[in-house]
């Protein structure tokens, strides 16, 4: 939501329930609904990922003392996380990775539409069933701000004086002022 802090993409008590699998090769997150270019961000492993730019060469992150590599393909919306240097990811490690993800919209006037994150783990080329997180982004109507700080002396019967010749008006989420009173 506009102007708010990051929002977690999972509950703090997320649980990875295995179906005949205890170790995973990777986690894929399919990201969709991103429409506000470089204002939409994912935070995880101490990194910030701009969802408007592909990251095709692996980037290392550390989540709970475990090192992972990730890539993000803007064209497909797929973010893939695997253990740095190969190896498998345990259920506990996978749950920690999922808990670490946070979404943020850094702009003043976000497009109001859902952003969807579909989570799917992979084990030896076989994907698990998926889980979905939806972030419903809402825009807030921020009030315009007017800056008039003037003290002007006036004597009765004198000629008119300019009260303020420099007025600053701004609106964080709009570029058009509809009216003034």
XYZ file of C-alpha atoms in Angstrom:
181
model
C 0.000 0.000 0.000
C 1.205 3.495 -0.802
C 3.235 5.154 1.908
C 3.332 2.083 4.147
C 6.229 -0.091 5.169
C 7.022 -3.392 3.514
C 4.476 -6.189 3.769
C 5.470 -9.797 4.441
C 4.507 -12.252 1.701
C 3.899 -15.062 4.199
C 2.768 -15.581 7.749
C 5.470 -15.846 10.377
C 4.361 -19.424 11.051
C 4.627 -20.642 7.443
C 4.933 -24.398 7.263
C 6.366 -26.448 4.411
C 4.523 -29.752 4.344
C 6.318 -32.438 2.345
C 4.559 -34.876 0.092
C 7.128 -37.682 -0.093
C 9.910 -35.070 -0.274
C 12.124 -33.744 2.492
C 14.744 -31.921 0.415
C 14.284 -29.466 -2.459
C 16.539 -28.266 -5.254
C 15.076 -24.792 -5.670
C 12.177 -22.451 -5.048
C 10.433 -20.657 -7.912
C 8.244 -17.622 -7.341
C 6.118 -16.530 -10.279
C 5.511 -12.793 -9.968
C 2.612 -11.176 -11.841
C 0.581 -7.991 -11.786
C 3.602 -5.692 -11.461
C 2.709 -2.527 -13.372
C 4.491 0.402 -11.724
C 8.018 -0.036 -13.144
C 10.866 0.528 -10.689
C 8.567 1.414 -7.767
C 7.772 -2.229 -6.963
C 10.377 -3.976 -4.854
C 10.988 -7.333 -3.179
C 13.185 -7.437 -0.090
C 14.861 -10.693 0.993
C 18.245 -11.834 2.237
C 19.301 -8.240 2.874
C 18.822 -7.428 -0.821
C 16.287 -5.306 -2.688
C 15.059 -6.575 -6.041
C 13.552 -4.030 -8.435
C 10.759 -6.026 -10.112
C 11.123 -3.998 -13.321
C 14.625 -5.356 -14.097
C 15.815 -8.846 -14.933
C 18.679 -10.349 -12.922
C 19.912 -13.130 -15.181
C 23.303 -13.705 -13.542
C 23.002 -15.340 -10.109
C 23.139 -12.982 -7.140
C 24.038 -14.309 -3.680
C 21.908 -13.639 -0.601
C 22.129 -14.939 2.949
C 18.982 -15.991 4.791
C 19.419 -17.277 8.335
C 23.136 -17.996 7.857
C 22.512 -20.006 4.673
C 23.800 -18.720 1.334
C 21.520 -18.850 -1.726
C 21.707 -17.639 -5.318
C 18.771 -16.082 -7.125
C 17.886 -15.025 -10.637
C 14.864 -13.069 -11.847
C 13.529 -13.065 -15.409
C 11.269 -10.082 -16.024
C 9.929 -11.663 -19.224
C 8.551 -14.738 -17.454
C 8.161 -13.191 -13.999
C 10.113 -16.108 -12.503
C 12.360 -15.632 -9.508
C 14.393 -18.792 -8.835
C 16.315 -19.412 -5.611
C 18.766 -22.278 -5.123
C 21.450 -23.052 -2.596
C 24.729 -21.323 -3.346
C 27.092 -23.899 -4.854
C 24.326 -26.462 -5.315
C 22.889 -28.842 -2.803
C 19.439 -29.328 -1.424
C 17.196 -27.105 0.664
C 15.541 -28.620 3.733
C 11.931 -27.975 4.723
C 13.053 -25.652 7.518
C 15.382 -23.733 5.229
C 12.635 -23.428 2.608
C 10.206 -22.078 5.214
C 12.849 -19.543 6.344
C 13.370 -18.388 2.752
C 9.629 -17.929 2.208
C 9.259 -15.995 5.497
C 12.059 -13.624 4.481
C 10.228 -12.140 1.466
C 8.632 -8.689 1.757
C 6.932 -6.561 -0.916
C 7.145 -2.769 -1.068
C 5.691 -0.134 -3.384
C 7.967 2.881 -3.079
C 5.904 5.251 -5.236
C 3.397 7.892 -4.205
C 0.505 6.776 -6.421
C 0.473 3.017 -7.056
C -1.786 1.407 -9.619
C -4.590 -0.238 -7.676
C -4.503 -3.877 -8.693
C -3.424 -7.169 -7.164
C 0.177 -8.381 -7.314
C 0.409 -12.160 -7.267
C 3.252 -14.369 -6.046
C 2.953 -18.097 -6.787
C 5.375 -20.264 -4.773
C 6.542 -23.649 -6.023
C 9.426 -25.841 -4.856
C 11.303 -28.190 -7.167
C 12.761 -31.590 -6.361
C 14.690 -33.446 -9.070
C 12.765 -31.737 -11.859
C 9.357 -32.339 -10.279
C 7.502 -29.307 -8.982
C 5.377 -29.321 -5.871
C 1.839 -28.030 -5.900
C 1.789 -24.257 -5.715
C 0.728 -21.760 -3.073
C -0.287 -18.210 -3.853
C 0.118 -14.877 -2.101
C -1.891 -11.894 -3.335
C -1.012 -8.338 -2.346
C -3.927 -5.975 -2.983
C -2.295 -2.599 -3.566
C -4.351 0.450 -2.639
C -3.586 4.070 -3.269
C -4.118 6.639 -0.540
C -5.359 10.099 -1.359
C -2.665 12.256 0.157
C -3.763 15.803 0.894
C -2.095 18.617 -1.015
C 0.272 20.848 0.914
C 0.336 24.603 0.531
C 3.268 26.634 1.765
C 2.508 30.241 2.601
C 4.661 31.698 5.325
C 4.367 35.451 5.234
C 4.033 38.262 7.720
C 3.312 41.523 5.965
C 2.882 44.866 7.707
C -0.090 46.937 6.599
C -1.251 50.345 7.749
C -4.893 51.307 7.411
C -5.467 53.499 4.393
C -2.163 52.515 2.757
C -1.879 51.144 -0.756
C -2.566 47.437 -1.223
C 0.358 45.122 -0.431
C 1.237 41.717 -1.815
C 0.522 39.178 0.896
C 2.693 36.428 -0.620
C 4.442 36.363 -3.952
C 5.835 32.867 -3.559
C 3.309 30.106 -2.844
C 4.424 26.476 -2.924
C 1.771 23.840 -3.611
C 2.549 20.139 -3.796
C 0.612 16.898 -3.856
C 2.541 13.643 -3.450
C 0.041 11.536 -5.398
C -1.319 13.943 -8.020
C 0.082 16.445 -10.512
C -3.160 18.379 -11.024
C -4.842 20.577 -8.427
C -8.597 20.418 -9.081
C -9.638 23.447 -7.015
C -8.671 25.858 -4.259
C -10.753 27.735 -1.730
